[in-house]
Coordinates of C-alpha atoms in Angstrom, one line a residue:
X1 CA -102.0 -142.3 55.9
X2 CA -103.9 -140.7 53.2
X3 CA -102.9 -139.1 50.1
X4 CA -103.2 -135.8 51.2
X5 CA -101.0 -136.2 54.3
X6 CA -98.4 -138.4 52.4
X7 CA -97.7 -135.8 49.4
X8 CA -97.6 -133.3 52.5
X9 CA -94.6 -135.4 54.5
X10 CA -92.9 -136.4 50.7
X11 CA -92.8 -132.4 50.1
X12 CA -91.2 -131.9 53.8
X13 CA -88.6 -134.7 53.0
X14 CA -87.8 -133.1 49.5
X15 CA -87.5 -130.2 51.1
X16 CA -85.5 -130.7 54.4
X17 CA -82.8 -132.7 51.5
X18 CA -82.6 -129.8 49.1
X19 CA -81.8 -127.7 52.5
X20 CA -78.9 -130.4 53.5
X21 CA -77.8 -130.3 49.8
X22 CA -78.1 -126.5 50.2
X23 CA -76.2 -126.0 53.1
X24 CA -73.4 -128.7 52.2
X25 CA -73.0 -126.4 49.1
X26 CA -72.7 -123.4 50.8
X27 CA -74.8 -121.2 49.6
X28 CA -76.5 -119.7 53.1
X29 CA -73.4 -120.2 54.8
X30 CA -70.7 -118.8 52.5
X31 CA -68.4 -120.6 54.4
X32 CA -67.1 -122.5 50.8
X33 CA -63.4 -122.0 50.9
X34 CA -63.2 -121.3 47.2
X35 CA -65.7 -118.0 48.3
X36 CA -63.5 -117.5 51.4
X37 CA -60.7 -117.0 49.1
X38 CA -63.1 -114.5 46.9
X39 CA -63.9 -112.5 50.3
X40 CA -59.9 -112.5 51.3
X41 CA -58.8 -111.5 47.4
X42 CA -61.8 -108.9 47.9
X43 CA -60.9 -107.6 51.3
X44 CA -57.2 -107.2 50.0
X45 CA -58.3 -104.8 46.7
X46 CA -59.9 -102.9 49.2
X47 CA -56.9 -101.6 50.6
X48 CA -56.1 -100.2 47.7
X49 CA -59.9 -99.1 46.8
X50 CA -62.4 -99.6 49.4
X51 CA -65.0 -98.1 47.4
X52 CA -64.5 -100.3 44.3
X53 CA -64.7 -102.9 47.1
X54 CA -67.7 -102.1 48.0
X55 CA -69.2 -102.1 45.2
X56 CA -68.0 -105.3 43.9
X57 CA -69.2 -107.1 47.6
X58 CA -72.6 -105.6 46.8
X59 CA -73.1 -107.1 42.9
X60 CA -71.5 -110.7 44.2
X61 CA -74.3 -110.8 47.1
X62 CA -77.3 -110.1 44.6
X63 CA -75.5 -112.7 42.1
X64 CA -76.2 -115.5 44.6
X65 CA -79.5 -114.1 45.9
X66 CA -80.8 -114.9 42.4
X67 CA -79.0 -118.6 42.2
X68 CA -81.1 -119.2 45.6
X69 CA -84.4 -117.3 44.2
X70 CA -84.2 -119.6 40.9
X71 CA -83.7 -123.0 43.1
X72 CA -86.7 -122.6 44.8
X73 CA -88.7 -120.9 41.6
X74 CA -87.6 -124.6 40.2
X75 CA -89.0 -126.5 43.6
X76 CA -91.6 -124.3 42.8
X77 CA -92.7 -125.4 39.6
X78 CA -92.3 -129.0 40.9
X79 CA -94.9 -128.7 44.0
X80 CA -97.4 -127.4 45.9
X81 CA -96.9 -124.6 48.3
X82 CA -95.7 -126.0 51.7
X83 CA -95.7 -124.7 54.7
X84 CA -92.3 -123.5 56.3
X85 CA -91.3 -126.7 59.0
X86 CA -89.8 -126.2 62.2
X87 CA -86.4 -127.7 60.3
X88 CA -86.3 -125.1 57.7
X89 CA -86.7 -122.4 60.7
X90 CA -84.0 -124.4 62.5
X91 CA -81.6 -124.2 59.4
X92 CA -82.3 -121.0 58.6
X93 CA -81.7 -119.8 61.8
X94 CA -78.5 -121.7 61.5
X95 CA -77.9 -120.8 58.5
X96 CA -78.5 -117.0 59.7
X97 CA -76.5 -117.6 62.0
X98 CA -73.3 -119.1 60.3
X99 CA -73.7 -115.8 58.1
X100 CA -73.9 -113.6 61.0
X101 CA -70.6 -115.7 62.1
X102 CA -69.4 -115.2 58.1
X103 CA -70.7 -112.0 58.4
X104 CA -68.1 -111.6 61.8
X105 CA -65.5 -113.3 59.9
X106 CA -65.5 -110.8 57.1
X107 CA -65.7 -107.9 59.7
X108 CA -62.7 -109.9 61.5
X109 CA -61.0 -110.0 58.2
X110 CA -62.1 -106.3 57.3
X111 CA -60.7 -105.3 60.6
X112 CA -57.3 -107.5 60.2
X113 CA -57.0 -105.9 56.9
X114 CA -58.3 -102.5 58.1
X115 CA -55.7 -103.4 60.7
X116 CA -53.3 -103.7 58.4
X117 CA -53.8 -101.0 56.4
X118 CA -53.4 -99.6 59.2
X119 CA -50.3 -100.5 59.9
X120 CA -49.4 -100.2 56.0
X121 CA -50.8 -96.5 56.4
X122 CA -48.7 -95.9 59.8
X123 CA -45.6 -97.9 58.1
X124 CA -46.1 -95.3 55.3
X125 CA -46.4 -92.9 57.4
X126 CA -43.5 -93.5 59.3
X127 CA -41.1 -94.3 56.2
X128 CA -43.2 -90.6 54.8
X129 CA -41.4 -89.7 58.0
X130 CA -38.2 -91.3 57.2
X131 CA -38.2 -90.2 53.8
X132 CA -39.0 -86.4 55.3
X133 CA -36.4 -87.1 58.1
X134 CA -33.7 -88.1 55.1
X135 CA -34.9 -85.6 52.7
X136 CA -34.2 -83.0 56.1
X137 CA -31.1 -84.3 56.4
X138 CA -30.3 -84.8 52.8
X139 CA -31.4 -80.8 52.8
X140 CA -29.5 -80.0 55.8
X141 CA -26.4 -81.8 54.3
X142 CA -27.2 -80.0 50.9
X143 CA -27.0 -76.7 53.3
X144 CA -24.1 -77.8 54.5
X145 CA -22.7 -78.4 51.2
X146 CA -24.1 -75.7 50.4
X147 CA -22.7 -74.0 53.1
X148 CA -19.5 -75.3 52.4
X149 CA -19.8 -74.4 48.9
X150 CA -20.2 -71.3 49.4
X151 CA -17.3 -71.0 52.2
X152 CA -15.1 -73.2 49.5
X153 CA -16.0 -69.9 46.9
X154 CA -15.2 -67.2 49.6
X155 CA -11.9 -69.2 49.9
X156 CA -11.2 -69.4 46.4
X157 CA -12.6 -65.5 45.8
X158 CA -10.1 -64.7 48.7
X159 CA -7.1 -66.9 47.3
X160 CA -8.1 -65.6 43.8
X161 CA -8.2 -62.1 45.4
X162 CA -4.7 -62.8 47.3
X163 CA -3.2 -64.2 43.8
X164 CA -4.6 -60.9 42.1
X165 CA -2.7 -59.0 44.8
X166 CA 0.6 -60.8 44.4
X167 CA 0.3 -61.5 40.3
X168 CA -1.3 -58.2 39.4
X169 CA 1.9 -56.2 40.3
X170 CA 4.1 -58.7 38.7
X171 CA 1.8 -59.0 35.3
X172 CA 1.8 -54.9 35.6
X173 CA 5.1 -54.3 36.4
X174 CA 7.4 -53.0 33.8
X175 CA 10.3 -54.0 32.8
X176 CA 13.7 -52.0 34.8
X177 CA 14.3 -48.9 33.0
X178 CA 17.8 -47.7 32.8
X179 CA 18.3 -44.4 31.1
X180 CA 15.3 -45.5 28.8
X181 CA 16.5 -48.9 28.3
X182 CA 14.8 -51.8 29.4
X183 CA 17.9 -54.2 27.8
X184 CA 20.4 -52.3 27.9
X185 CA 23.7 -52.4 26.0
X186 CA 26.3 -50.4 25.9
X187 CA 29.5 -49.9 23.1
X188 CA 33.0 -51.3 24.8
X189 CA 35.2 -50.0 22.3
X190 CA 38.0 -47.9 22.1
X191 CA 36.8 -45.6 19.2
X192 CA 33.1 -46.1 18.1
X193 CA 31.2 -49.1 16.9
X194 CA 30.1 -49.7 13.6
X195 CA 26.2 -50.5 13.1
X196 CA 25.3 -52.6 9.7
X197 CA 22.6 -53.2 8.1
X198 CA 22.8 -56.6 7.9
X199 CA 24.1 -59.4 10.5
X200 CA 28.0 -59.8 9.2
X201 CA 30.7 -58.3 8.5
X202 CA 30.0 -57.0 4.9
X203 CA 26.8 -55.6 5.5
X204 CA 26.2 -52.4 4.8
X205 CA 27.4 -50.0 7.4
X206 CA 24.4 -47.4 8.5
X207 CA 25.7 -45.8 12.0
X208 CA 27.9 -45.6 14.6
X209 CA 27.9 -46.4 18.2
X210 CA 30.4 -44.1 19.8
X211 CA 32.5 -45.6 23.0
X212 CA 30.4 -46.0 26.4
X213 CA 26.9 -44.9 23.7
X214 CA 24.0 -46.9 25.0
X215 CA 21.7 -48.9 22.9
X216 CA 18.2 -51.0 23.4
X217 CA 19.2 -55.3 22.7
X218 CA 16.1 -55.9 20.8
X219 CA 17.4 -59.6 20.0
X220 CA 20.5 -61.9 19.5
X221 CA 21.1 -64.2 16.8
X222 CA 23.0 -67.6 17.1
X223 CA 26.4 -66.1 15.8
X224 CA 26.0 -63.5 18.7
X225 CA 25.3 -60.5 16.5
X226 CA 22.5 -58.1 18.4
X227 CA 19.8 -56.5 16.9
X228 CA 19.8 -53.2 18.5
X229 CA 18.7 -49.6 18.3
X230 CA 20.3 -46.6 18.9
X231 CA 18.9 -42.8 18.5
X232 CA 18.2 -43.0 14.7
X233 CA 19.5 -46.1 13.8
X234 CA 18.1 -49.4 13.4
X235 CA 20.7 -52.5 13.0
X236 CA 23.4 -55.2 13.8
X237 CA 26.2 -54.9 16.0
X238 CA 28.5 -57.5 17.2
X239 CA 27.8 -58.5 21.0
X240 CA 31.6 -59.0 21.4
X241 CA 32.3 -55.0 21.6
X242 CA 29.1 -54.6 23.7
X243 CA 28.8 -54.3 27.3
X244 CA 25.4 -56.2 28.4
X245 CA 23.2 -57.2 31.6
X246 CA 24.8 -56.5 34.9
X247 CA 27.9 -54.9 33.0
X248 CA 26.3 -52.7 30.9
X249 CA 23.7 -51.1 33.7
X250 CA 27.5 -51.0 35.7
X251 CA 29.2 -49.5 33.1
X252 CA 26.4 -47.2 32.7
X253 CA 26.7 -46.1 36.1
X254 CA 30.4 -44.7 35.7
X255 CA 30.0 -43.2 32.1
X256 CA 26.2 -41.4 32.0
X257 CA 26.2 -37.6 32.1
X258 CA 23.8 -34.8 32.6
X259 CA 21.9 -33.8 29.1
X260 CA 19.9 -30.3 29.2
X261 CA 17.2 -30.3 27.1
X262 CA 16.4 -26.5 25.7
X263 CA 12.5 -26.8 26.0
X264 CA 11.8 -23.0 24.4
X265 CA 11.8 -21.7 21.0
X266 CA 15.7 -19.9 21.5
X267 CA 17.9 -19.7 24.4
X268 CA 20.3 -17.1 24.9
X269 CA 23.8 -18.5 25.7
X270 CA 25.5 -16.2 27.8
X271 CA 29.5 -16.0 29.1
X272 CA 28.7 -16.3 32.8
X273 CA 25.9 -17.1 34.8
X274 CA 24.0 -14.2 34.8
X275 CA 21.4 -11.8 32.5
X276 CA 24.1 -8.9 32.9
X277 CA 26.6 -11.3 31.2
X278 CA 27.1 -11.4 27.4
X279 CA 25.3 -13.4 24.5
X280 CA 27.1 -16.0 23.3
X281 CA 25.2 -17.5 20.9
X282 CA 21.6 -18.9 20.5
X283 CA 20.5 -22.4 20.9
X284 CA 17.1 -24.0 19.4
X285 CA 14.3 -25.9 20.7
X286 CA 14.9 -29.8 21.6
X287 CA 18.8 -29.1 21.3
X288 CA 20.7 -31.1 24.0
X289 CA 23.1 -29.4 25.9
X290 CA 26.3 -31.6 28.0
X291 CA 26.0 -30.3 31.2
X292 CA 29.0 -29.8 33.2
X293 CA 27.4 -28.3 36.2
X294 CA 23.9 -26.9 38.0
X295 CA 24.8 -23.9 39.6
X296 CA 23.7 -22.7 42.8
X297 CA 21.5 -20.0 41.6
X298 CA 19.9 -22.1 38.7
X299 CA 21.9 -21.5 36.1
X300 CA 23.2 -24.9 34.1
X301 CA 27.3 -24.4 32.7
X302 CA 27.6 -26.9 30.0
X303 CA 30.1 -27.6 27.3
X304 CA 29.4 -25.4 23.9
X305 CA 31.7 -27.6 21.8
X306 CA 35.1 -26.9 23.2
X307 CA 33.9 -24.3 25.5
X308 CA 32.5 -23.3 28.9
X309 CA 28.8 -21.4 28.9
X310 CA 25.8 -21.2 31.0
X311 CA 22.0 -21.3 30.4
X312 CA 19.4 -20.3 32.6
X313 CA 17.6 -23.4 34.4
X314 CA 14.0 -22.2 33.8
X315 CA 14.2 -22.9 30.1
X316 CA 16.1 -26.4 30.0
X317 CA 14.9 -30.0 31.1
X318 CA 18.2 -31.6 33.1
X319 CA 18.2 -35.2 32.9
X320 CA 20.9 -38.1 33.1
X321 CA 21.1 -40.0 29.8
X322 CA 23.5 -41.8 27.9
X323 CA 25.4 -41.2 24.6
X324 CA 23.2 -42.4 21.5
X325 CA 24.4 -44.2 17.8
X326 CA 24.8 -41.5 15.1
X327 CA 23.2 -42.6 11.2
X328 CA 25.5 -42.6 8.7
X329 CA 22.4 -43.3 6.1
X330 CA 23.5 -42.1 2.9
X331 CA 21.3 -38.8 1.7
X332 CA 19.7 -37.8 -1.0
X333 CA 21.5 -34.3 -2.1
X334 CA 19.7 -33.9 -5.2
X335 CA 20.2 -32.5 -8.4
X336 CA 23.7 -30.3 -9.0
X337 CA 25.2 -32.1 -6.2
X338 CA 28.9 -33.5 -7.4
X339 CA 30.5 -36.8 -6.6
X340 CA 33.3 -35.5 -5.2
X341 CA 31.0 -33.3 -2.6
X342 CA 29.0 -36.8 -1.3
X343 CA 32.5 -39.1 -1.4
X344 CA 33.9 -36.1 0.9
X345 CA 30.5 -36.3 3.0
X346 CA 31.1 -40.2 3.4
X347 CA 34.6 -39.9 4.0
X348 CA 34.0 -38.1 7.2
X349 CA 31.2 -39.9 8.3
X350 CA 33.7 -43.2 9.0
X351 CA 35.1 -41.1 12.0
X352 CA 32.0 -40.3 13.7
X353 CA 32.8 -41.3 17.8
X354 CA 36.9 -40.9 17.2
X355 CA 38.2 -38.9 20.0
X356 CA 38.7 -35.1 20.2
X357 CA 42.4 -33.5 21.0
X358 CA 42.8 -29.9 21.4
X359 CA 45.5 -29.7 18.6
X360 CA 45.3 -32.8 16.9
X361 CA 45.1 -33.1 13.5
X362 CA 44.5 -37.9 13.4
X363 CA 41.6 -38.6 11.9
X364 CA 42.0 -41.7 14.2
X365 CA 43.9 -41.1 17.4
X366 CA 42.1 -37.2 17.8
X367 CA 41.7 -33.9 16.6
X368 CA 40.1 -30.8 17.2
X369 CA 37.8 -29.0 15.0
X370 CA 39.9 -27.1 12.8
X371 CA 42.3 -30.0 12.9
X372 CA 39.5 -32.3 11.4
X373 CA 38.4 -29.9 9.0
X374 CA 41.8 -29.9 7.4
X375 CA 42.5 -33.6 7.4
X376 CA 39.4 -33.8 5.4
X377 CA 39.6 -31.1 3.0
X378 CA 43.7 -32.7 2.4
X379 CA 42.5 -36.1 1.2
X380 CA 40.4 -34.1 -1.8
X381 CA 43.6 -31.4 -2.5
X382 CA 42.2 -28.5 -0.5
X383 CA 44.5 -27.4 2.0
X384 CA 43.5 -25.4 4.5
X385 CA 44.7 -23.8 7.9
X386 CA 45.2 -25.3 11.3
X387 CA 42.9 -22.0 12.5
X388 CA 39.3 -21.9 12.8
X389 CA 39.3 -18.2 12.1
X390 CA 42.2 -18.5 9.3
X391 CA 39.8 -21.0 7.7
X392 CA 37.0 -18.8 7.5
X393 CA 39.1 -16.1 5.5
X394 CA 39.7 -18.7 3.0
X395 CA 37.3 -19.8 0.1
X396 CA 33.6 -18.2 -0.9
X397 CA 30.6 -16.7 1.2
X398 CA 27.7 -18.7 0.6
X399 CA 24.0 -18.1 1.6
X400 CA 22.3 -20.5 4.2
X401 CA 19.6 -21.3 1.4
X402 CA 22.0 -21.9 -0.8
X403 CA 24.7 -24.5 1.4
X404 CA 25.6 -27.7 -0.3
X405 CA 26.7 -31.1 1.2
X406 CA 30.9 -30.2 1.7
X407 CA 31.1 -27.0 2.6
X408 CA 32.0 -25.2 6.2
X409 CA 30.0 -24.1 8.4
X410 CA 31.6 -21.9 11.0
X411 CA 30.7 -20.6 14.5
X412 CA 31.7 -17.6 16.9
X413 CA 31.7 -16.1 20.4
X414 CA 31.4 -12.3 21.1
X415 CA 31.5 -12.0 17.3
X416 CA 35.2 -13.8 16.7
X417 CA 34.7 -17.1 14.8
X418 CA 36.0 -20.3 17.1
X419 CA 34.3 -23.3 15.9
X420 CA 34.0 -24.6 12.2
X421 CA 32.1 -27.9 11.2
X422 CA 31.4 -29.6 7.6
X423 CA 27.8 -29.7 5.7
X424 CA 26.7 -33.0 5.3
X425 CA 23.3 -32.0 4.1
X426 CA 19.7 -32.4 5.6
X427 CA 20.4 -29.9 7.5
X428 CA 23.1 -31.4 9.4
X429 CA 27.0 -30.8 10.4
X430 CA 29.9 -33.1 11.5
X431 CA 32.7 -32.1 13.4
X432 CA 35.4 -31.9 16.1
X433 CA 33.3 -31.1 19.1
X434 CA 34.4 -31.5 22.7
X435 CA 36.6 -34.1 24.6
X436 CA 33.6 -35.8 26.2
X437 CA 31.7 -36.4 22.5
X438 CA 34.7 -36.6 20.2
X439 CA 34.2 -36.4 16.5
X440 CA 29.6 -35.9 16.0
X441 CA 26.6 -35.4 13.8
X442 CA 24.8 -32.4 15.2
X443 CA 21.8 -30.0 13.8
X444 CA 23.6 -27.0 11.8
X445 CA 22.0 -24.5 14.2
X446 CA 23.2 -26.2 16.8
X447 CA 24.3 -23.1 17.8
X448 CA 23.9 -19.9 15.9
X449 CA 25.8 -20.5 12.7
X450 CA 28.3 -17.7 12.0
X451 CA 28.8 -18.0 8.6
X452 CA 29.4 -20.6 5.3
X453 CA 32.3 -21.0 3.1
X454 CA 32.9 -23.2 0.2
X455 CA 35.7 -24.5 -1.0
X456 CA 35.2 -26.8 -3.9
X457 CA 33.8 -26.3 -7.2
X458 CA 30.2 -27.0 -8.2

């Protein structure tokens, strides 16, 4: 064998060995596991990415193109140019071929994973499903809820509603009202009942609460003296002498009387019930009248201290009331006023509520006007006449401008005088009146005032 021929077979043998060691290596075939696993951990990114995927399979390829491109460069640099064998075609058919089978294997493994992406995508889908299906029903149940909320709100705006109807009348609902009272008591005494300023027995005494006279219980103390109020007065009774609750609205009941109420500037009393009939007197504005009877034609009779007369209906208010507390505030008579003139002034003032007698002359157990007039005037050395009339012959005229606390103050009908009270100042007389009031405060011009006599000095 010549040379020629021998350096050709040595360069077939080199070669056909670097294409065993080649193959063994893996490098046509890519069937080394450890690039298996590369292709796998490649093919599972690309579920995620299949573009990055791509991308990456592209630059690994060209990496190992140029590790086969250098071997050969290298073979290169050793040899002579030879001549493809039949062996190298065989292997790189082979070798084409186990690629082409690689080549399947990463399609198969592609597909598996496209596969199961896939399946991933449909599993997403379907738990996208679920998850829609749950959020649906988690909406449907929030309707519900929802639902019921809102049912749960038009029951409570009903019940509230409902409570409002039922509580609304009770939290607007006044207290009862009985003549004006709301807690009502009322004076269970034989006499009258003393009002104090304070809470005992020494305090200082400011009114009166005349028997079966109603009063407002504004509060009771633990020694079971009320705080009341009464007309005018302001003050402290004792709850023994009072009826209360069920017994005073009771009580009430039996004792409460018809009060007219003159509601125009003067109102002609008259003898009988007619305009034909005679002028008794004249009564003021806001004066209150005891009724005794509403007449068939309108008129009102009522009791003009001792006496029988009639009003027209169309100028008084009729109501029912009870009797009110009379003050017994001390008052201011100012200068020129004498001692003896306000002591006489409080003297009488203790027997505000004491009954009236027709005849009596007891400060205590009754009398009637003139009879209280004298039993007065007797404690300060005047003595005077058991005669209204007879009084008012006795002593000296005075002016209405000019009247002082202790003088008389007498009253007439058809022009004879029949009615006499004392001046207690502030424009106000006490007296005798009727057998329903008993001894009274009462305005001066109660009733049109007839005349004034004094009888003690200045």
């Amino acid at each position: 064998m010549n040379k020629r021929n021998r350096w050709k077979y040595t360069g077939v043998a080199v070669g056909a060995g670097l294409a065993v060691v080649l193959f063994s290596s893996g490098v046509y075939a890519n069937t080394s596991p450890k690039k298996e696993d590369e292709v796998q951990v490649i093919s599972f990114d690309a579920s995620e990415n299949s573009t990055e995927e791509t991308v990456e399979s592209e630059t690994f390829s060209t990496t190992e193109g140029s590790e086969s491109f250098s071997s050969e460069t290298i073979l290169e640099e050793g040899t002579e140019t030879v001549p493809e064998s039949t062996t190298e075609s065989e292997n790189t058919q082979e070798n084409s071929e186990l690629s082409t089978e690689a080549g399947e294997v990463l399609d198969n493994v592609e597909e598996t994973d496209a596969e199961k992406i896939d399946t991933d995508f449909g599993l997403s889908a379907g738990a996208g499903e679920v998850l829609d299906s749950t959020e649906d029903t988690e909406i449907k149940e929030t309707d519900v809820d929802l639902g019921l909320s809102v049912g749960a709100g038009e029951v409570f705006d009903k019940a509230d509603e409902q409570a409002r109807n039922v509580e609304a009348p009770q939290a607007l609902q006044e207290p009862e009202n009985y003549w004006g009272y709301t807690n009502l008591g009322i004076a269970h005494v034989e006499n009258h009942l003393n009002i104090r300023q304070e809470p005992n027995e020494s305090g200082k005494l400011i009114g009166k609460l005349p028997k079966d006279a109603a009063c407002e219980i504004l509060d009771i103390d633990e020694n079971g003296w009320a705080h009341i109020k009464s007309g005018k007065v302001d003050g402290y009774c004792s709850t023994e002498f009072l009826y209360t609750g069920e017994e005073a609205i009771a009580r009430g009941r039996e004792v409460a009387s018809m009060i007219a109420v003159v509601n125009t500037q003067t109102l002609k009393v008259r003898e009988e019930p007619n305009t034909d009939s005679i002028v008794i007197t004249l009564i003021p504005q806001e004066e209150e009248l005891e009724v005794v009877e509403i007449m068939d034609n309108g008129w009102v009779k009522f009791l003009l201290d001792d006496e029988e007369a009639y009003v027209s209906g169309d100028y008084v208010d009729v109501e029912e009331r009870l009797e009110k507390a009379v003050t017994l505030t001390e008052l201011m008579y100012g200068q020129g006023v004498s001692n003896v003139r306000v002591d006489l002034v409080q003297y009488a003032k203790q027997f505000v509520g004491n009954p009236y007698v027709w005849g009596g002359t007891s400060l205590t157990k009754g009398a009637d006007c003139s009879g209280f007039t004298l039993s007065i005037y007797k404690k300060y050395g005047v003595s005077l006449p058991h005669h209204a009339a007879s009084q008012a012959q006795m002593g000296t005229k005075v002016d209405y401008n000019s009247a002082q606390p202790g003088d008389l103050v007498f009253y007439a009908k058809n022009g004879r005088i029949n009615h006499v009270a004392i001046y207690i100042g502030n424009g106000q007389v006490i007296h005798a009146s009727s057998p329903k009031t008993g001894i009274k405060i009462s305005s001066w011009n109660y009733r049109t005032p007839a005349g004034i006599r004094r009888y003690l000095p200045n």
